[in-house]
Structures are given as C-alpha cells and as structure tokens.
Amino acid sequence: MQPERHSPSSPRIGTTRHAAQDFAQARLHAETTELLHQRQAAKRVAERSHDAVDCRELLSMLGLANLPASTALHA
C-alpha cells in the first residue's frame, strides 16, 4: 500500500495554514493577557507601596521591575 500523496492544493496544506494562524492568534492573545495581568499587578503594588523605593523592591521581587514606567497607568 502506497502512502497518500498530497498535491500543492491539498486540503492538508490549507489545514496547516489555518492551524498556524490559530496558533499565532492564541499566542498573541496569551501575550496580551499576560501584559494586562502584569500591568494590573504593577498598579496594585504601586497603590500599596509605602514609597518609591518600596515600590521598586516589590516590583523587582515579582519580576516586574523591567516594565515601562507608564505600564500601571494603562491597567
């Protein structure tokens, strides 16, 4: 029995492209959601910090020290 061969216009190729697009959209959504959560966390830390030094230390502990300064403003 011979393996099935697909022509260039085969539905399998279209399915692969569709899967790649779905993956790219899912990854973009995940990255966007992660950034939103980071912004929300940074905002909460800023609200509850005693001062700027405390805020920087807490953000650093959470791994959020490298966020742009304006990040919390957009949460």
JSON list of C-alpha atoms in Angstrom, two decimals:
[
{"chain": "A", "resi": 1, "resn": "MET", "atom": "CA", "xyz": [0.00, 0.00, 0.00]},
{"chain": "A", "resi": 2, "resn": "GLN", "atom": "CA", "xyz": [1.42, 3.39, -1.05]},
{"chain": "A", "resi": 3, "resn": "PRO", "atom": "CA", "xyz": [1.33, 6.41, 1.29]},
{"chain": "A", "resi": 4, "resn": "GLU", "atom": "CA", "xyz": [-1.16, 9.04, 0.28]},
{"chain": "A", "resi": 5, "resn": "ARG", "atom": "CA", "xyz": [0.41, 11.92, -1.63]},
{"chain": "A", "resi": 6, "resn": "HIS", "atom": "CA", "xyz": [-0.92, 15.43, -1.37]},
{"chain": "A", "resi": 7, "resn": "SER", "atom": "CA", "xyz": [-0.93, 17.85, -4.24]},
{"chain": "A", "resi": 8, "resn": "PRO", "atom": "CA", "xyz": [0.02, 21.52, -3.64]},
{"chain": "A", "resi": 9, "resn": "SER", "atom": "CA", "xyz": [-3.66, 22.41, -3.49]},
{"chain": "A", "resi": 10, "resn": "SER", "atom": "CA", "xyz": [-4.36, 19.65, -0.98]},
{"chain": "A", "resi": 11, "resn": "PRO", "atom": "CA", "xyz": [-6.74, 20.42, 1.91]},
{"chain": "A", "resi": 12, "resn": "ARG", "atom": "CA", "xyz": [-3.99, 19.32, 4.30]},
{"chain": "A", "resi": 13, "resn": "ILE", "atom": "CA", "xyz": [-1.87, 22.37, 3.41]},
{"chain": "A", "resi": 14, "resn": "GLY", "atom": "CA", "xyz": [-4.83, 24.66, 3.99]},
{"chain": "A", "resi": 15, "resn": "THR", "atom": "CA", "xyz": [-5.38, 22.99, 7.35]},
{"chain": "A", "resi": 16, "resn": "THR", "atom": "CA", "xyz": [-1.75, 23.57, 8.26]},
{"chain": "A", "resi": 17, "resn": "ARG", "atom": "CA", "xyz": [-2.03, 27.26, 7.39]},
{"chain": "A", "resi": 18, "resn": "HIS", "atom": "CA", "xyz": [-5.24, 27.51, 9.39]},
{"chain": "A", "resi": 19, "resn": "ALA", "atom": "CA", "xyz": [-3.58, 25.83, 12.37]},
{"chain": "A", "resi": 20, "resn": "ALA", "atom": "CA", "xyz": [-0.62, 28.21, 12.12]},
{"chain": "A", "resi": 21, "resn": "GLN", "atom": "CA", "xyz": [-2.95, 31.21, 12.07]},
{"chain": "A", "resi": 22, "resn": "ASP", "atom": "CA", "xyz": [-4.88, 29.83, 15.05]},
{"chain": "A", "resi": 23, "resn": "PHE", "atom": "CA", "xyz": [-1.63, 29.30, 16.93]},
{"chain": "A", "resi": 24, "resn": "ALA", "atom": "CA", "xyz": [-0.42, 32.83, 16.15]},
{"chain": "A", "resi": 25, "resn": "GLN", "atom": "CA", "xyz": [-3.73, 34.30, 17.32]},
{"chain": "A", "resi": 26, "resn": "ALA", "atom": "CA", "xyz": [-3.68, 32.23, 20.51]},
{"chain": "A", "resi": 27, "resn": "ARG", "atom": "CA", "xyz": [-0.11, 33.27, 21.24]},
{"chain": "A", "resi": 28, "resn": "LEU", "atom": "CA", "xyz": [-0.94, 36.96, 20.67]},
{"chain": "A", "resi": 29, "resn": "HIS", "atom": "CA", "xyz": [-3.95, 36.65, 22.97]},
{"chain": "A", "resi": 30, "resn": "ALA", "atom": "CA", "xyz": [-1.81, 34.98, 25.66]},
{"chain": "A", "resi": 31, "resn": "GLU", "atom": "CA", "xyz": [0.87, 37.67, 25.42]},
{"chain": "A", "resi": 32, "resn": "THR", "atom": "CA", "xyz": [-1.74, 40.44, 25.57]},
{"chain": "A", "resi": 33, "resn": "THR", "atom": "CA", "xyz": [-3.39, 38.82, 28.59]},
{"chain": "A", "resi": 34, "resn": "GLU", "atom": "CA", "xyz": [-0.03, 38.41, 30.31]},
{"chain": "A", "resi": 35, "resn": "LEU", "atom": "CA", "xyz": [0.80, 42.08, 29.78]},
{"chain": "A", "resi": 36, "resn": "LEU", "atom": "CA", "xyz": [-2.60, 43.09, 31.15]},
{"chain": "A", "resi": 37, "resn": "HIS", "atom": "CA", "xyz": [-2.01, 40.99, 34.27]},
{"chain": "A", "resi": 38, "resn": "GLN", "atom": "CA", "xyz": [1.46, 42.49, 34.71]},
{"chain": "A", "resi": 39, "resn": "ARG", "atom": "CA", "xyz": [0.00, 45.99, 34.44]},
{"chain": "A", "resi": 40, "resn": "GLN", "atom": "CA", "xyz": [-2.68, 45.19, 36.99]},
{"chain": "A", "resi": 41, "resn": "ALA", "atom": "CA", "xyz": [-0.09, 43.74, 39.38]},
{"chain": "A", "resi": 42, "resn": "ALA", "atom": "CA", "xyz": [2.17, 46.76, 38.98]},
{"chain": "A", "resi": 43, "resn": "LYS", "atom": "CA", "xyz": [-0.75, 49.08, 39.66]},
{"chain": "A", "resi": 44, "resn": "ARG", "atom": "CA", "xyz": [-1.69, 47.18, 42.85]},
{"chain": "A", "resi": 45, "resn": "VAL", "atom": "CA", "xyz": [1.91, 47.24, 44.04]},
{"chain": "A", "resi": 46, "resn": "ALA", "atom": "CA", "xyz": [2.13, 50.99, 43.39]},
{"chain": "A", "resi": 47, "resn": "GLU", "atom": "CA", "xyz": [-1.13, 51.59, 45.27]},
{"chain": "A", "resi": 48, "resn": "ARG", "atom": "CA", "xyz": [0.05, 49.68, 48.34]},
{"chain": "A", "resi": 49, "resn": "SER", "atom": "CA", "xyz": [3.73, 50.70, 48.46]},
{"chain": "A", "resi": 50, "resn": "HIS", "atom": "CA", "xyz": [4.98, 52.96, 51.20]},
{"chain": "A", "resi": 51, "resn": "ASP", "atom": "CA", "xyz": [7.27, 54.93, 48.87]},
{"chain": "A", "resi": 52, "resn": "ALA", "atom": "CA", "xyz": [9.10, 54.71, 45.54]},
{"chain": "A", "resi": 53, "resn": "VAL", "atom": "CA", "xyz": [11.91, 52.54, 46.94]},
{"chain": "A", "resi": 54, "resn": "ASP", "atom": "CA", "xyz": [9.41, 50.10, 48.43]},
{"chain": "A", "resi": 55, "resn": "CYS", "atom": "CA", "xyz": [7.54, 50.01, 45.11]},
{"chain": "A", "resi": 56, "resn": "ARG", "atom": "CA", "xyz": [10.72, 49.27, 43.12]},
{"chain": "A", "resi": 57, "resn": "GLU", "atom": "CA", "xyz": [11.75, 46.50, 45.51]},
{"chain": "A", "resi": 58, "resn": "LEU", "atom": "CA", "xyz": [8.33, 44.85, 45.43]},
{"chain": "A", "resi": 59, "resn": "LEU", "atom": "CA", "xyz": [8.14, 45.06, 41.64]},
{"chain": "A", "resi": 60, "resn": "SER", "atom": "CA", "xyz": [11.61, 43.53, 41.44]},
{"chain": "A", "resi": 61, "resn": "MET", "atom": "CA", "xyz": [10.56, 40.65, 43.71]},
{"chain": "A", "resi": 62, "resn": "LEU", "atom": "CA", "xyz": [7.62, 39.96, 41.39]},
{"chain": "A", "resi": 63, "resn": "GLY", "atom": "CA", "xyz": [9.79, 40.10, 38.28]},
{"chain": "A", "resi": 64, "resn": "LEU", "atom": "CA", "xyz": [8.02, 43.25, 37.12]},
{"chain": "A", "resi": 65, "resn": "ALA", "atom": "CA", "xyz": [10.90, 45.70, 37.51]},
{"chain": "A", "resi": 66, "resn": "ASN", "atom": "CA", "xyz": [11.52, 45.96, 33.76]},
{"chain": "A", "resi": 67, "resn": "LEU", "atom": "CA", "xyz": [8.03, 47.14, 32.86]},
{"chain": "A", "resi": 68, "resn": "PRO", "atom": "CA", "xyz": [7.82, 50.63, 31.35]},
{"chain": "A", "resi": 69, "resn": "ALA", "atom": "CA", "xyz": [7.04, 53.32, 33.95]},
{"chain": "A", "resi": 70, "resn": "SER", "atom": "CA", "xyz": [3.71, 54.09, 32.27]},
{"chain": "A", "resi": 71, "resn": "THR", "atom": "CA", "xyz": [2.56, 50.45, 32.43]},
{"chain": "A", "resi": 72, "resn": "ALA", "atom": "CA", "xyz": [0.49, 50.84, 35.59]},
{"chain": "A", "resi": 73, "resn": "LEU", "atom": "CA", "xyz": [-1.30, 53.86, 34.16]},
{"chain": "A", "resi": 74, "resn": "HIS", "atom": "CA", "xyz": [-2.92, 51.73, 31.43]},
{"chain": "A", "resi": 75, "resn": "ALA", "atom": "CA", "xyz": [-4.25, 48.95, 33.64]}
]
